Amino acid sequence: MLTAEQKQAYTNDGYFTVEEAVPKALIEEIRHEVELITEQKRGGVLAGDYEWWSEHTIPDPVRYQKIIQRLLELPTVMGPVQALIGSDIFLLITDLAIIRAGTGYIAWHQDHGYVVEVLNALASMSKNELNDDALRLLVPVANQAMVFITIYLQDTDNTMGTMRVIPSSHQWEHSLDSSSANSLNAEICLSLPGGAAMFYTPTVWHTAAANTSITDYRMLTLIFTKNNIKPLLVDALKRII
């Protein structure tokens, strides 16, 4: 269940955090497993010099899926998701990112690109056909039908370039410079302990700054959608097609 404050934060700010979403002992086990997985093979190096794996590129998929399954069994992870978008849901995709010590950043971005992934799965519309008008129509559907969760795999502080977010930016009608790694006046740095989780909408603007610490910064993200998201998106697009 969600508290009234969490519901209000999700609606107004586009996110909320839970400090003990994953028990300490379990997050330590998961962090150790993730370290073993990610040291087998480097992830794809993306703009900003950080590494990224999808569930399709992870070097030890069996071990990785066991981690995901353990998270899906936690009421503290699944309860908020179900409270936000209902119980008829599925796990769309997961990904793992690392900003190595002394390197990298993740540029300011939104995650509604995953909506395009859902549409592409319909084989009825390509990414290039989604113009600005279409995306504007999809934003409210995405916010109501998708939930993103980033799990903190270790204790974090400002030097690690931990997650930053701009409250209420999911309601903006304008964009940021996606190549920017600069700090913004409205941003909040979410330095949280290992086992914490950030629950957020796909359209809130967020980033991770350069990791100036001596510790690798690892993030595990789970993306949930309603089972009926495809017809919802198609119906929204019919208004302009």
Tab-separated table of C-alpha atoms in Angstrom:
chain	number	residue	atom	x	y	z
A	1	MET	CA	0.000	0.000	0.000
A	2	LEU	CA	1.015	3.599	-0.526
A	3	THR	CA	0.789	6.375	1.996
A	4	ALA	CA	-1.134	9.527	1.133
A	5	GLU	CA	2.191	11.366	0.940
A	6	GLN	CA	3.624	8.871	-1.553
A	7	LYS	CA	0.542	9.042	-3.771
A	8	GLN	CA	0.662	12.833	-3.741
A	9	ALA	CA	4.394	12.869	-4.486
A	10	TYR	CA	3.951	10.513	-7.454
A	11	THR	CA	1.153	12.652	-8.875
A	12	ASN	CA	2.720	16.044	-8.201
A	13	ASP	CA	6.460	15.349	-8.417
A	14	GLY	CA	6.541	12.322	-10.694
A	15	TYR	CA	8.379	10.115	-8.200
A	16	PHE	CA	8.783	9.009	-4.601
A	17	THR	CA	11.399	6.976	-2.731
A	18	VAL	CA	11.236	4.081	-0.274
A	19	GLU	CA	14.336	3.679	1.877
A	20	GLU	CA	13.881	0.000	2.809
A	21	ALA	CA	12.311	-1.504	-0.297
A	22	VAL	CA	14.843	-4.365	-0.204
A	23	PRO	CA	16.089	-5.773	3.132
A	24	LYS	CA	19.741	-5.030	3.914
A	25	ALA	CA	20.853	-8.658	3.917
A	26	LEU	CA	19.196	-9.317	0.557
A	27	ILE	CA	20.578	-6.186	-1.103
A	28	GLU	CA	24.077	-7.223	-0.033
A	29	GLU	CA	23.565	-10.621	-1.655
A	30	ILE	CA	22.201	-9.008	-4.815
A	31	ARG	CA	25.032	-6.480	-4.987
A	32	HIS	CA	27.564	-9.313	-4.725
A	33	GLU	CA	25.804	-11.272	-7.473
A	34	VAL	CA	25.658	-8.185	-9.702
A	35	GLU	CA	29.380	-7.603	-9.199
A	36	LEU	CA	30.109	-11.184	-10.271
A	37	ILE	CA	27.921	-10.790	-13.351
A	38	THR	CA	29.234	-7.409	-14.475
A	39	GLU	CA	32.884	-8.331	-14.037
A	40	GLN	CA	32.506	-11.170	-16.554
A	41	LYS	CA	32.088	-8.785	-19.464
A	42	ARG	CA	31.878	-5.028	-19.841
A	43	GLY	CA	28.528	-3.581	-20.750
A	44	GLY	CA	27.899	-1.428	-23.762
A	45	VAL	CA	29.577	1.937	-23.237
A	46	LEU	CA	27.040	4.681	-23.861
A	47	ALA	CA	27.312	8.451	-24.214
A	48	GLY	CA	28.637	9.814	-20.942
A	49	ASP	CA	31.011	6.848	-20.541
A	50	TYR	CA	28.789	4.600	-18.472
A	51	GLU	CA	28.133	0.899	-18.989
A	52	TRP	CA	24.708	-0.602	-19.631
A	53	TRP	CA	23.276	-4.092	-19.979
A	54	SER	CA	19.766	-5.122	-20.928
A	55	GLU	CA	18.381	-8.508	-19.932
A	56	HIS	CA	19.262	-9.588	-23.490
A	57	THR	CA	22.956	-8.626	-23.231
A	58	ILE	CA	23.721	-9.598	-19.638
A	59	PRO	CA	26.622	-12.125	-19.594
A	60	ASP	CA	25.042	-14.515	-17.043
A	61	PRO	CA	21.278	-14.461	-17.750
A	62	VAL	CA	20.376	-17.350	-15.432
A	63	ARG	CA	22.000	-15.722	-12.412
A	64	TYR	CA	20.548	-12.350	-13.383
A	65	GLN	CA	16.989	-13.677	-13.698
A	66	LYS	CA	17.267	-15.211	-10.228
A	67	ILE	CA	18.047	-11.726	-8.892
A	68	ILE	CA	15.019	-10.269	-10.646
A	69	GLN	CA	12.769	-13.049	-9.360
A	70	ARG	CA	13.831	-12.384	-5.770
A	71	LEU	CA	12.908	-8.726	-6.190
A	72	LEU	CA	9.527	-9.604	-7.697
A	73	GLU	CA	8.710	-11.642	-4.589
A	74	LEU	CA	9.018	-8.598	-2.311
A	75	PRO	CA	5.740	-6.897	-1.284
A	76	THR	CA	7.755	-3.717	-0.706
A	77	VAL	CA	8.634	-3.701	-4.412
A	78	MET	CA	5.441	-5.034	-5.977
A	79	GLY	CA	2.950	-3.435	-3.591
A	80	PRO	CA	3.622	0.157	-4.696
A	81	VAL	CA	3.551	-0.872	-8.369
A	82	GLN	CA	0.150	-2.509	-7.986
A	83	ALA	CA	-1.153	0.451	-5.991
A	84	LEU	CA	-0.141	2.774	-8.837
A	85	ILE	CA	-1.216	0.868	-11.968
A	86	GLY	CA	-3.195	-2.139	-10.728
A	87	SER	CA	-2.486	-5.848	-10.374
A	88	ASP	CA	-2.930	-6.791	-14.057
A	89	ILE	CA	0.655	-5.939	-14.976
A	90	PHE	CA	3.798	-7.409	-16.474
A	91	LEU	CA	7.514	-6.721	-16.269
A	92	LEU	CA	8.343	-5.119	-19.611
A	93	ILE	CA	12.115	-5.006	-19.298
A	94	THR	CA	14.964	-4.627	-16.823
A	95	ASP	CA	18.375	-3.058	-17.194
A	96	LEU	CA	21.579	-2.636	-15.258
A	97	ALA	CA	23.925	0.352	-15.424
A	98	ILE	CA	27.321	1.122	-13.913
A	99	ILE	CA	29.161	4.409	-13.660
A	100	ARG	CA	32.705	3.304	-12.908
A	101	ALA	CA	34.695	5.146	-10.249
A	102	GLY	CA	36.192	8.356	-11.622
A	103	THR	CA	34.192	8.262	-14.857
A	104	GLY	CA	31.001	8.976	-16.630
A	105	TYR	CA	27.609	10.489	-16.248
A	106	ILE	CA	24.116	9.834	-17.575
A	107	ALA	CA	22.635	12.778	-19.465
A	108	TRP	CA	19.310	14.325	-18.520
A	109	HIS	CA	16.582	12.210	-20.074
A	110	GLN	CA	13.056	10.840	-19.876
A	111	ASP	CA	12.196	7.172	-20.300
A	112	HIS	CA	9.083	7.349	-22.463
A	113	GLY	CA	11.171	5.844	-25.262
A	114	TYR	CA	10.129	2.505	-23.814
A	115	VAL	CA	6.601	3.329	-24.952
A	116	VAL	CA	7.948	3.310	-28.493
A	117	GLU	CA	9.350	-0.144	-27.803
A	118	VAL	CA	5.870	-1.356	-26.905
A	119	LEU	CA	4.440	0.134	-30.076
A	120	ASN	CA	7.159	-1.373	-32.220
A	121	ALA	CA	6.212	-4.749	-30.809
A	122	LEU	CA	2.839	-4.256	-32.464
A	123	ALA	CA	4.632	-4.111	-35.818
A	124	SER	CA	2.179	-1.423	-36.833
A	125	MET	CA	4.219	1.715	-36.412
A	126	SER	CA	7.918	2.491	-36.597
A	127	LYS	CA	9.802	4.813	-34.276
A	128	ASN	CA	10.268	7.408	-37.008
A	129	GLU	CA	6.515	7.825	-37.385
A	130	LEU	CA	6.082	9.077	-33.821
A	131	ASN	CA	6.157	12.846	-34.208
A	132	ASP	CA	5.907	15.419	-31.406
A	133	ASP	CA	2.102	15.472	-31.531
A	134	ALA	CA	1.983	11.705	-31.132
A	135	LEU	CA	4.375	11.746	-28.204
A	136	ARG	CA	2.323	14.435	-26.463
A	137	LEU	CA	-0.715	12.181	-26.697
A	138	LEU	CA	1.238	9.217	-25.385
A	139	VAL	CA	2.644	11.007	-22.326
A	140	PRO	CA	-0.500	10.824	-20.150
A	141	VAL	CA	-1.075	7.207	-21.165
A	142	ALA	CA	2.517	6.315	-20.329
A	143	ASN	CA	2.329	8.053	-16.956
A	144	GLN	CA	-0.856	6.183	-16.055
A	145	ALA	CA	0.140	2.765	-17.399
A	146	MET	CA	3.867	2.429	-16.608
A	147	VAL	CA	5.994	2.513	-13.461
A	148	PHE	CA	9.780	2.575	-13.308
A	149	ILE	CA	11.763	1.419	-10.273
A	150	THR	CA	15.467	2.002	-9.752
A	151	ILE	CA	16.928	-0.136	-6.964
A	152	TYR	CA	19.924	1.215	-5.044
A	153	LEU	CA	22.451	-1.615	-4.798
A	154	GLN	CA	24.706	0.192	-2.315
A	155	ASP	CA	24.811	3.211	-0.035
A	156	THR	CA	25.253	6.359	-2.114
A	157	ASP	CA	26.416	9.925	-1.688
A	158	ASN	CA	26.849	13.000	-3.891
A	159	THR	CA	30.376	12.055	-4.988
A	160	MET	CA	29.115	8.887	-6.691
A	161	GLY	CA	26.964	10.831	-9.141
A	162	THR	CA	23.855	9.293	-7.677
A	163	MET	CA	20.386	9.735	-9.177
A	164	ARG	CA	19.154	13.294	-9.659
A	165	VAL	CA	15.613	14.285	-10.530
A	166	ILE	CA	13.619	17.435	-11.277
A	167	PRO	CA	10.339	17.308	-9.339
A	168	SER	CA	7.195	17.921	-11.418
A	169	SER	CA	9.144	17.774	-14.701
A	170	HIS	CA	6.840	14.970	-15.881
A	171	GLN	CA	4.259	17.712	-16.419
A	172	TRP	CA	6.499	19.865	-18.623
A	173	GLU	CA	5.632	20.471	-22.257
A	174	HIS	CA	9.199	21.445	-23.149
A	175	SER	CA	12.451	19.487	-23.245
A	176	LEU	CA	15.932	19.800	-21.801
A	177	ASP	CA	19.167	19.587	-23.727
A	178	SER	CA	19.623	15.829	-23.631
A	179	SER	CA	23.399	16.174	-24.044
A	180	SER	CA	23.727	18.245	-20.884
A	181	ALA	CA	25.372	16.880	-17.753
A	182	ASN	CA	25.156	20.219	-15.977
A	183	SER	CA	23.458	20.747	-12.646
A	184	LEU	CA	20.123	22.523	-12.727
A	185	ASN	CA	18.647	24.757	-10.053
A	186	ALA	CA	15.520	22.644	-9.705
A	187	GLU	CA	17.272	19.285	-9.366
A	188	ILE	CA	17.261	17.147	-6.226
A	189	CYS	CA	20.059	14.675	-5.525
A	190	LEU	CA	18.657	11.396	-4.212
A	191	SER	CA	21.522	10.007	-2.133
A	192	LEU	CA	19.935	6.968	-0.499
A	193	PRO	CA	21.084	3.818	1.303
A	194	GLY	CA	21.466	0.419	-0.297
A	195	GLY	CA	18.081	-1.273	-0.539
A	196	ALA	CA	16.245	1.972	-1.248
A	197	ALA	CA	14.130	2.350	-4.372
A	198	MET	CA	12.923	5.235	-6.481
A	199	PHE	CA	9.481	4.750	-8.054
A	200	TYR	CA	8.928	7.168	-10.937
A	201	THR	CA	6.930	7.984	-14.037
A	202	PRO	CA	8.470	7.428	-17.482
A	203	THR	CA	8.394	11.156	-18.223
A	204	VAL	CA	10.083	12.701	-15.184
A	205	TRP	CA	13.490	14.177	-16.097
A	206	HIS	CA	16.389	12.459	-14.315
A	207	THR	CA	20.122	11.903	-14.582
A	208	ALA	CA	23.226	10.677	-12.783
A	209	ALA	CA	26.264	12.946	-12.541
A	210	ALA	CA	29.942	12.056	-12.889
A	211	ASN	CA	31.205	9.528	-10.364
A	212	THR	CA	34.116	11.266	-8.619
A	213	SER	CA	34.343	8.651	-5.860
A	214	ILE	CA	36.543	5.547	-5.685
A	215	THR	CA	33.503	3.233	-5.796
A	216	ASP	CA	31.634	1.938	-8.842
A	217	TYR	CA	27.987	3.078	-8.822
A	218	ARG	CA	25.510	0.361	-9.859
A	219	MET	CA	21.805	0.805	-10.633
A	220	LEU	CA	19.184	-1.843	-11.372
A	221	THR	CA	15.960	-0.696	-13.035
A	222	LEU	CA	12.671	-2.571	-13.467
A	223	ILE	CA	9.948	-1.315	-15.802
A	224	PHE	CA	6.337	-2.402	-15.331
A	225	THR	CA	3.324	-1.754	-17.549
A	226	LYS	CA	-0.350	-2.554	-17.520
A	227	ASN	CA	-1.209	-5.650	-19.529
A	228	ASN	CA	-3.583	-3.572	-21.653
A	229	ILE	CA	-1.072	-0.815	-22.453
A	230	LYS	CA	-0.936	-1.638	-26.170
A	231	PRO	CA	-4.619	-0.940	-26.921
A	232	LEU	CA	-4.430	2.151	-24.700
A	233	LEU	CA	-1.543	3.522	-26.761
A	234	VAL	CA	-3.126	2.616	-30.079
A	235	ASP	CA	-6.381	4.281	-29.028
A	236	ALA	CA	-4.516	7.468	-28.086
A	237	LEU	CA	-2.741	7.541	-31.441
A	238	LYS	CA	-6.011	7.127	-33.375
A	239	ARG	CA	-6.807	10.726	-32.465
A	240	ILE	CA	-4.148	11.999	-34.857
A	241	ILE	CA	-3.877	9.216	-37.415
